[in-house]
Short mmCIF file of C-alpha atoms in Angstrom, two decimals:
data_model
loop_
_atom_site.label_atom_id
_atom_site.label_comp_id
_atom_site.label_asym_id
_atom_site.label_seq_id
_atom_site.Cartn_x
_atom_site.Cartn_y
_atom_site.Cartn_z
CA UNK M 198 -29.07 -66.76 63.97
CA UNK M 199 -29.93 -69.09 61.34
CA UNK M 200 -30.47 -66.18 59.09
CA UNK M 201 -27.44 -63.92 60.30
CA UNK M 202 -25.58 -67.26 59.32
CA UNK M 203 -26.86 -67.56 56.00
CA UNK M 204 -26.04 -64.16 55.17
CA UNK M 205 -22.60 -64.30 56.12
CA UNK M 206 -22.26 -67.43 54.37
CA UNK M 207 -23.94 -66.42 51.09
CA UNK M 208 -21.91 -62.80 51.05
CA UNK M 209 -18.59 -64.98 51.61
CA UNK M 210 -19.70 -67.47 48.92
CA UNK M 211 -20.11 -64.57 46.26
CA UNK M 212 -17.18 -62.58 47.24
CA UNK M 213 -15.18 -65.97 46.86
CA UNK M 214 -16.69 -66.92 43.54
CA UNK M 215 -16.08 -63.41 42.40
CA UNK M 216 -12.59 -63.59 43.36
CA UNK M 217 -12.35 -66.97 41.28
CA UNK M 218 -13.05 -64.70 38.08
CA UNK M 219 -11.24 -61.76 39.31
CA UNK M 220 -7.90 -63.34 40.16
CA UNK M 221 -4.76 -62.82 38.18
CA UNK M 222 -3.18 -65.86 38.98
CA UNK M 223 -4.71 -69.32 38.64
CA UNK M 224 -3.61 -70.11 42.16
CA UNK M 225 -5.55 -67.43 43.47
CA UNK M 226 -8.37 -68.37 41.58
CA UNK M 227 -8.19 -71.87 42.99
CA UNK M 228 -7.81 -70.73 46.56
CA UNK M 229 -10.63 -68.61 46.42
CA UNK M 230 -12.54 -71.54 44.99
CA UNK M 231 -11.72 -73.44 48.09
CA UNK M 232 -13.43 -70.76 49.98
CA UNK M 233 -16.46 -71.01 47.89
CA UNK M 234 -16.33 -74.27 48.51
CA UNK M 235 -16.36 -74.04 52.36
CA UNK M 236 -19.08 -71.22 52.76
CA UNK M 237 -21.32 -73.17 50.70
CA UNK M 238 -20.62 -76.47 52.87
CA UNK M 239 -21.85 -74.07 55.67
CA UNK M 240 -24.84 -72.97 53.67
CA UNK M 241 -25.43 -76.80 53.22
CA UNK M 242 -25.56 -77.52 57.02
CA UNK M 243 -27.73 -74.52 57.30
CA UNK M 244 -30.07 -76.64 54.93
CA UNK M 245 -29.75 -79.79 57.02
CA UNK M 246 -27.55 -81.65 54.59
CA UNK M 247 -24.96 -82.66 56.68
CA UNK M 248 -23.81 -85.60 54.73
CA UNK M 249 -23.31 -83.30 51.42
CA UNK M 250 -21.72 -80.65 53.32
CA UNK M 251 -19.13 -83.30 54.85
CA UNK M 252 -18.78 -84.61 51.14
CA UNK M 253 -18.27 -81.32 49.72
CA UNK M 254 -15.53 -80.62 51.85
CA UNK M 255 -13.83 -83.85 51.15
CA UNK M 256 -14.42 -84.39 47.79
CA UNK M 257 -14.38 -80.74 46.31
CA UNK M 258 -12.05 -78.85 48.92
CA UNK M 259 -9.87 -81.91 49.26
CA UNK M 260 -9.65 -84.06 46.00
CA UNK M 261 -10.90 -81.77 43.24
CA UNK M 262 -8.81 -78.72 44.33
CA UNK M 263 -5.71 -80.64 44.80
CA UNK M 264 -6.08 -82.23 41.49
CA UNK M 265 -6.36 -78.15 40.35
CA UNK M 266 -3.48 -77.18 42.22
CA UNK M 267 -1.31 -79.95 41.08
CA UNK M 268 -2.02 -79.17 37.46
CA UNK M 269 -1.27 -75.43 37.98
CA UNK M 270 2.24 -76.15 39.67
CA UNK M 271 2.99 -78.63 36.73
CA UNK M 272 2.25 -76.34 34.06
CA UNK M 273 4.20 -73.76 36.31
CA UNK M 274 1.45 -71.13 34.67
CA UNK M 275 3.19 -67.75 36.04
CA UNK M 276 1.27 -64.62 36.18
CA UNK M 277 -0.50 -64.20 33.10
CA UNK M 278 -1.02 -60.92 33.74
CA UNK M 279 -3.93 -59.74 31.11
CA UNK M 280 -5.05 -56.19 30.53
CA UNK M 281 -8.11 -55.44 33.00
CA UNK M 282 -9.73 -53.21 30.80
CA UNK M 283 -13.43 -53.22 29.32
CA UNK M 284 -13.29 -55.07 25.97
CA UNK M 285 -16.10 -56.12 23.90
CA UNK M 286 -16.08 -59.80 24.79
CA UNK M 287 -16.48 -58.98 28.40
CA UNK M 288 -19.31 -56.49 27.93
CA UNK M 289 -21.04 -59.24 25.86
CA UNK M 290 -20.42 -61.87 29.08
CA UNK M 291 -21.46 -59.58 31.45
CA UNK M 292 -24.53 -58.76 29.83
CA UNK M 293 -25.25 -62.59 28.68
CA UNK M 294 -24.62 -63.33 32.64
CA UNK M 295 -26.68 -60.51 34.07
CA UNK M 296 -29.74 -61.49 31.72
CA UNK M 297 -29.04 -64.92 32.83
CA UNK M 298 -29.27 -63.99 36.73
CA UNK M 299 -32.40 -61.92 35.72
CA UNK M 300 -34.33 -64.46 34.00
CA UNK M 301 -33.50 -67.09 36.67
CA UNK M 302 -34.65 -64.73 39.54
CA UNK M 303 -37.80 -63.85 37.62
CA UNK M 304 -38.40 -67.72 36.95
CA UNK M 305 -38.06 -68.74 40.77
CA UNK M 306 -40.20 -65.82 42.02
CA UNK M 307 -43.45 -68.07 42.13
CA UNK M 308 -42.06 -70.70 44.46
CA UNK M 309 -43.68 -70.25 47.77
CA UNK M 310 -42.08 -72.24 50.38
CA UNK M 311 -43.99 -75.11 51.40
CA UNK M 312 -41.90 -75.29 54.51
CA UNK M 313 -42.42 -78.89 55.51
CA UNK M 314 -41.17 -79.98 58.76
CA UNK M 315 -38.53 -82.78 58.03
CA UNK M 316 -38.21 -85.92 59.72
CA UNK M 317 -35.39 -86.37 62.57
CA UNK M 318 -33.35 -88.71 59.89
CA UNK M 319 -33.36 -85.86 57.24
CA UNK M 320 -29.87 -85.81 55.39
CA UNK M 321 -28.31 -88.26 57.68
CA UNK M 322 -25.87 -90.84 56.45
CA UNK M 323 -28.03 -93.60 57.29
CA UNK M 324 -30.92 -91.99 55.52
CA UNK M 325 -28.88 -91.10 52.20
CA UNK M 326 -27.36 -94.64 52.28
CA UNK M 327 -30.61 -96.32 52.54
CA UNK M 328 -31.86 -94.54 49.54
CA UNK M 329 -28.59 -94.78 47.58
CA UNK M 330 -28.34 -98.77 47.57
CA UNK M 331 -31.98 -99.32 46.91
CA UNK M 332 -34.15 -96.86 44.98
CA UNK M 333 -31.15 -95.26 43.43
CA UNK M 334 -28.75 -98.26 42.73
CA UNK M 335 -28.76 -98.26 39.09
CA UNK M 336 -27.47 -94.79 38.93
CA UNK M 337 -25.11 -95.44 41.56
CA UNK M 338 -23.38 -98.20 39.51
CA UNK M 339 -23.32 -95.89 36.53
CA UNK M 340 -21.39 -93.54 38.24
CA UNK M 341 -19.11 -96.04 39.74
CA UNK M 342 -18.49 -96.92 35.95
CA UNK M 343 -18.18 -93.44 34.97
CA UNK M 344 -15.55 -92.82 37.58
CA UNK M 345 -13.51 -95.86 36.56
CA UNK M 346 -13.80 -94.63 32.74
CA UNK M 347 -12.54 -91.20 33.90
CA UNK M 348 -9.58 -92.68 35.74
CA UNK M 349 -8.50 -94.96 32.98
CA UNK M 350 -9.30 -92.06 30.06
CA UNK M 351 -7.24 -89.28 32.43
CA UNK M 352 -4.22 -91.69 32.74
CA UNK M 353 -4.40 -92.31 28.69
CA UNK M 354 -4.72 -88.52 27.85
CA UNK M 355 -2.27 -87.20 30.24
CA UNK M 356 0.30 -90.15 29.52
CA UNK M 357 3.06 -88.51 27.14
CA UNK M 358 3.53 -92.17 25.59
CA UNK M 359 0.81 -94.75 25.55
CA UNK L 752 -35.57 -73.31 61.97
CA UNK L 753 -37.28 -72.65 58.71
CA UNK L 754 -36.80 -69.10 58.63
CA UNK L 755 -35.09 -68.10 55.77
CA UNK L 756 -37.26 -68.51 52.57
CA UNK L 757 -36.52 -70.99 49.76
CA UNK L 758 -36.40 -67.52 47.50
CA UNK L 759 -33.22 -66.78 49.08
CA UNK L 760 -31.49 -69.98 48.40
CA UNK L 761 -32.50 -70.01 44.93
CA UNK L 762 -31.30 -66.22 44.00
CA UNK L 763 -27.89 -67.17 45.76
CA UNK L 764 -27.78 -70.33 43.44
CA UNK L 765 -28.84 -67.98 40.38
CA UNK L 766 -25.92 -65.44 41.36
CA UNK L 767 -23.37 -68.27 41.54
CA UNK L 768 -24.56 -69.90 38.26
CA UNK L 769 -24.45 -66.38 36.57
CA UNK L 770 -21.12 -65.57 38.00
CA UNK L 771 -19.77 -69.03 36.50
CA UNK L 772 -21.38 -68.28 33.27
CA UNK L 773 -19.58 -64.84 33.22
CA UNK L 774 -16.28 -66.42 34.28
CA UNK L 775 -16.83 -69.05 31.39
CA UNK L 776 -17.34 -66.28 28.78
CA UNK L 777 -14.58 -63.82 29.63
CA UNK L 778 -11.89 -65.94 31.19
CA UNK L 779 -9.26 -67.08 28.41
CA UNK L 780 -7.12 -69.35 30.90
CA UNK L 781 -8.57 -73.20 30.30
CA UNK L 782 -7.97 -73.93 34.14
CA UNK L 783 -9.90 -70.70 35.27
CA UNK L 784 -12.63 -71.88 32.84
CA UNK L 785 -12.98 -75.14 34.37
CA UNK L 786 -13.25 -73.73 38.04
CA UNK L 787 -16.29 -71.39 36.83
CA UNK L 788 -17.85 -74.82 35.48
CA UNK L 789 -17.46 -76.16 38.85
CA UNK L 790 -18.91 -73.04 40.33
CA UNK L 791 -22.10 -73.75 38.04
CA UNK L 792 -22.50 -77.37 39.21
CA UNK L 793 -22.11 -76.13 42.94
CA UNK L 794 -25.13 -73.85 42.07
CA UNK L 795 -27.04 -76.55 40.51
CA UNK L 796 -26.38 -78.70 44.03
CA UNK L 797 -27.64 -75.87 46.14
CA UNK L 798 -30.68 -75.76 44.12
CA UNK L 799 -31.11 -79.43 44.74
CA UNK L 800 -30.77 -79.04 48.33
CA UNK L 801 -32.80 -75.92 48.80
CA UNK L 802 -35.57 -77.91 47.52
CA UNK L 803 -35.31 -80.75 49.01
CA UNK L 804 -35.28 -79.14 52.43
CA UNK L 805 -38.16 -77.26 51.35
CA UNK L 806 -40.24 -80.16 50.62
CA UNK L 807 -39.17 -81.85 53.67
CA UNK L 808 -37.70 -85.22 52.22
CA UNK L 809 -33.97 -85.63 51.57
CA UNK L 810 -34.02 -87.67 48.19
CA UNK L 811 -32.97 -84.47 46.35
CA UNK L 812 -29.67 -84.96 48.19
CA UNK L 813 -28.98 -88.28 45.97
CA UNK L 814 -28.86 -86.20 42.69
CA UNK L 815 -26.53 -83.74 44.27
CA UNK L 816 -24.23 -86.88 45.43
CA UNK L 817 -24.04 -87.54 41.92
CA UNK L 818 -23.22 -84.17 40.76
CA UNK L 819 -20.01 -84.20 43.11
CA UNK L 820 -19.38 -87.32 41.33
CA UNK L 821 -19.76 -86.32 37.71
CA UNK L 822 -17.82 -83.12 38.80
CA UNK L 823 -14.67 -85.04 40.18
CA UNK L 824 -14.86 -87.09 36.56
CA UNK L 825 -14.99 -84.07 34.81
CA UNK L 826 -12.14 -82.18 36.56
CA UNK L 827 -10.00 -85.54 36.14
CA UNK L 828 -10.62 -85.68 32.36
CA UNK L 829 -10.57 -81.90 31.64
CA UNK L 830 -7.34 -81.53 33.72
CA UNK L 831 -5.71 -84.54 31.44
CA UNK L 832 -6.98 -83.00 28.46
CA UNK L 833 -5.19 -79.40 29.68
CA UNK L 834 -2.07 -81.23 30.09
CA UNK L 835 -2.22 -82.85 26.96
CA UNK L 836 -3.03 -79.82 25.11
CA UNK L 837 -0.18 -77.68 27.02
CA UNK L 838 2.40 -80.57 26.14
CA UNK L 839 1.86 -80.22 22.55
CA UNK L 840 1.08 -76.41 22.08
CA UNK L 841 2.87 -74.78 25.45
CA UNK L 842 -0.24 -72.69 26.05
CA UNK L 843 -3.75 -72.90 27.88
CA UNK L 844 -5.06 -69.80 26.47
CA UNK L 845 -8.56 -70.98 24.83
CA UNK L 846 -7.95 -68.31 22.11
CA UNK L 847 -4.87 -69.81 21.07
CA UNK L 848 -6.21 -73.49 20.77
CA UNK L 849 -8.39 -73.11 17.69
CA UNK L 850 -7.45 -76.45 15.71
CA UNK L 851 -11.29 -77.15 15.68
CA UNK L 852 -12.50 -74.15 15.11
CA UNK L 853 -13.92 -72.61 11.82
#
């Protein structure tokens, strides 16, 4: 059952990710990206990362995609119909991506799964929160500062007159 | 429960990352380029979580959390820049934005 779900989510993820690239309109790209995020959240659940899966849906599929959709509508980008033909940059891009994929697959070949049985608290909010506020406190504070800077920076950059 | 090998997850992450690279290289709309960067960030997250599951310790979930936070910051700043560029130039095509190019 787990294997079946993995392949369903994996195929859907890849199809939706391809849709992001292939879609003509940025709106369709954004919608495909939402699908990718949801299917990835399913895969995260299969990996027992329930907390991250919930955060994925809330932060990515919720907040970030709303931001994208707002900008797309704000700029009123219409159907930017580009010629869907094979051009030199596309061939080079495809070859680069294919080469990268081959290199990554070859590089990950030696990873024999250890398959350690996880403890009962694996991936729970309690376990992640305990680590976040003890061992990872410094990165956590750094990220909160980064988000503050990004918030102020986004307002300053996007404002027409400061 | 552990019937899916780690390798499958890593290949899926590699495929997702390569698709993101392909999109960044071939798409000319700055917004779609940003979306493809998000794809690549998600691929890295998947790798973190797959290795965490395999090691049996959830410490790898914390970097994934930080990647999500950094992606949110990146999207906010990036989209603000796209809006600013669109306001001054009227286009989001990355081929037409070439002031800083040689």
